[in-house]
Tab-separated table of C-alpha atoms in Angstrom:
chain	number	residue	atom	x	y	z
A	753	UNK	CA	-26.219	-19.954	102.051
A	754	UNK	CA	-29.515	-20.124	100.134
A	755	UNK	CA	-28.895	-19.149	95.845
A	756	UNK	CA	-30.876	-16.788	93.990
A	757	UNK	CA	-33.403	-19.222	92.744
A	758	UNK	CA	-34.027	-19.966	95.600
A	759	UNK	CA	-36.251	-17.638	96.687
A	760	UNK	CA	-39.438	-17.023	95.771
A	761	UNK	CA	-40.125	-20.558	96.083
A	762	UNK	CA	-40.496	-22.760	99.172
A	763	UNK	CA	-38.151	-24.503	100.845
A	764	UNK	CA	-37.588	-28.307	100.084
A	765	UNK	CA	-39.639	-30.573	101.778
A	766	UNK	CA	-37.272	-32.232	103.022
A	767	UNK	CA	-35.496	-29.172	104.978
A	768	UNK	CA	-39.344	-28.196	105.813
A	769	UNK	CA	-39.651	-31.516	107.610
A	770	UNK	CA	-36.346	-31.388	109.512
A	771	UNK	CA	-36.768	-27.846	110.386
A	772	UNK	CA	-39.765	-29.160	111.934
A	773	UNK	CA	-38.503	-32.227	113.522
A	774	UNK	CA	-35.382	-30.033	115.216
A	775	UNK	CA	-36.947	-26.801	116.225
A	776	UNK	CA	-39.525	-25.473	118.675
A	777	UNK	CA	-42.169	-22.406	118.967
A	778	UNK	CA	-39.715	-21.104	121.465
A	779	UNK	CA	-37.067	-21.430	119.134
A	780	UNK	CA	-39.425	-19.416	116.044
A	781	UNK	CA	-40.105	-16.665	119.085
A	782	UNK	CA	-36.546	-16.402	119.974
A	783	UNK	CA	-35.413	-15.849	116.314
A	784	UNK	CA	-38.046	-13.739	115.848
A	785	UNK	CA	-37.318	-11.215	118.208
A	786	UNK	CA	-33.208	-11.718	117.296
A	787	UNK	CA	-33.489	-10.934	113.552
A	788	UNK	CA	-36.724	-8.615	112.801
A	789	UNK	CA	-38.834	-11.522	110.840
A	790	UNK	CA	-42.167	-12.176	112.535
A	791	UNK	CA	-42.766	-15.332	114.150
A	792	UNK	CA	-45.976	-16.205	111.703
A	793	UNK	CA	-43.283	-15.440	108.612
A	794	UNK	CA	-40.573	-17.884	110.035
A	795	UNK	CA	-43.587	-20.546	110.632
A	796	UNK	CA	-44.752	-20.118	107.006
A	797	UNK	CA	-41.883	-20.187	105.705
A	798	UNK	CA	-40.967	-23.587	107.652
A	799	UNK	CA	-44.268	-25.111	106.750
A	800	UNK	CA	-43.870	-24.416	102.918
A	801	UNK	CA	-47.100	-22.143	103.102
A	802	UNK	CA	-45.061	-19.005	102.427
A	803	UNK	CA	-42.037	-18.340	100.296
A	804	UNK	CA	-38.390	-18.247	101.120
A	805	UNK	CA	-37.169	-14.224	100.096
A	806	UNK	CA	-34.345	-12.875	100.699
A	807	UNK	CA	-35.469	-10.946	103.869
A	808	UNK	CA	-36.781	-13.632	105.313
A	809	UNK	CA	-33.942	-15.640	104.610
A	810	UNK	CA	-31.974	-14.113	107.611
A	811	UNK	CA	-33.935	-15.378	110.198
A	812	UNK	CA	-34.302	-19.457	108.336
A	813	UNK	CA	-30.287	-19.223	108.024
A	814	UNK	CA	-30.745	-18.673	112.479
A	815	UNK	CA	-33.285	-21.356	112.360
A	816	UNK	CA	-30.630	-24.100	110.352
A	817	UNK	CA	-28.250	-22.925	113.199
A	818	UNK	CA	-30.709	-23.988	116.222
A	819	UNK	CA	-32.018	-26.995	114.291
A	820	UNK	CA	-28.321	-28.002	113.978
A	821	UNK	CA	-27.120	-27.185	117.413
A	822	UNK	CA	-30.761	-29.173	118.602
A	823	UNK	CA	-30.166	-32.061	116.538
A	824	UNK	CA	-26.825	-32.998	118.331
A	825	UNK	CA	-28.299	-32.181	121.895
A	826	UNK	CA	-31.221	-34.793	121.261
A	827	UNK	CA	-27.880	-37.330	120.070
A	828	UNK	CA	-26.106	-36.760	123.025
A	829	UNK	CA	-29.444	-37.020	124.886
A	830	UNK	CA	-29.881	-40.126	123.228
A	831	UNK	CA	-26.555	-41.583	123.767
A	832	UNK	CA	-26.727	-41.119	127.382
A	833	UNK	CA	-30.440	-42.560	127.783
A	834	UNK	CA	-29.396	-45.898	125.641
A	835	UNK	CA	-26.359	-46.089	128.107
A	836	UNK	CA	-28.327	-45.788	131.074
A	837	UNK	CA	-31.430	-47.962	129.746
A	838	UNK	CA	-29.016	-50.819	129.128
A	839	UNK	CA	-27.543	-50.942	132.624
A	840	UNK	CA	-31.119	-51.123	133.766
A	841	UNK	CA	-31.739	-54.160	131.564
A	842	UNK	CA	-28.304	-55.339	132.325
A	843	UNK	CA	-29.394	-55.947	135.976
C-alpha cells in the first residue's frame, strides 16, 4: 500500500487530516492492541509528528481500513438524519 519513499517521511497532510476527521482514540487503542504498534506511535504518526516506517506502517494500513469503514457509517448516518429532518420540516 504505502512505496518505499514513503517512509521515513510523514504522511500527507491531507491523509493526516482525514485520518483525523474519520477515526477515534478508541479506534488508535483498538489497533493498537490488534497489530503490536503503540497507541502514542499510531497518534504520531497520524498527526505528522512522527514518521511513517515500515513497522509502523502495519497498524496506519488498519487505521485507512476503520477510517474507510467510518466514513461510510457517518454517510449512511447522514442520509438517514437528512431524511428524517425533512419530514419534520415537511410537517
Amino acid at each position: 500500500m504505502f512505496e518505499k519513499d514513503e517512509f521515513g517521511k510523514p504522511i500527507s497532510e491531507k491523509l493526516s487530516t482525514i485520518l483525523r476527521r474519520n477515526t477515534s482514540k478508541d479506534d488508535y487503542a483498538n489497533i493498537a492492541a490488534l497489530t503490536n504498534v503503540s497507541f502514542s506511535t499510531i497518534r504520531d504518526v497520524v498527526y505528522r509528528t512522527n514518521s511513517l516506517t515500515k513497522s509502523n506502517s502495519k497498524a496506519i494500513i488498519v487505521l485507512l481500513q476503520r477510517a474507510f469503514e467510518n466514513s461510510l457509517a457517518r454517510q449512511l448516518q447522514a442520509t438517514s438524519d437528512k431524511i428524517y429532518l425533512d419530514q419534520i420540516l415537511r410537517d
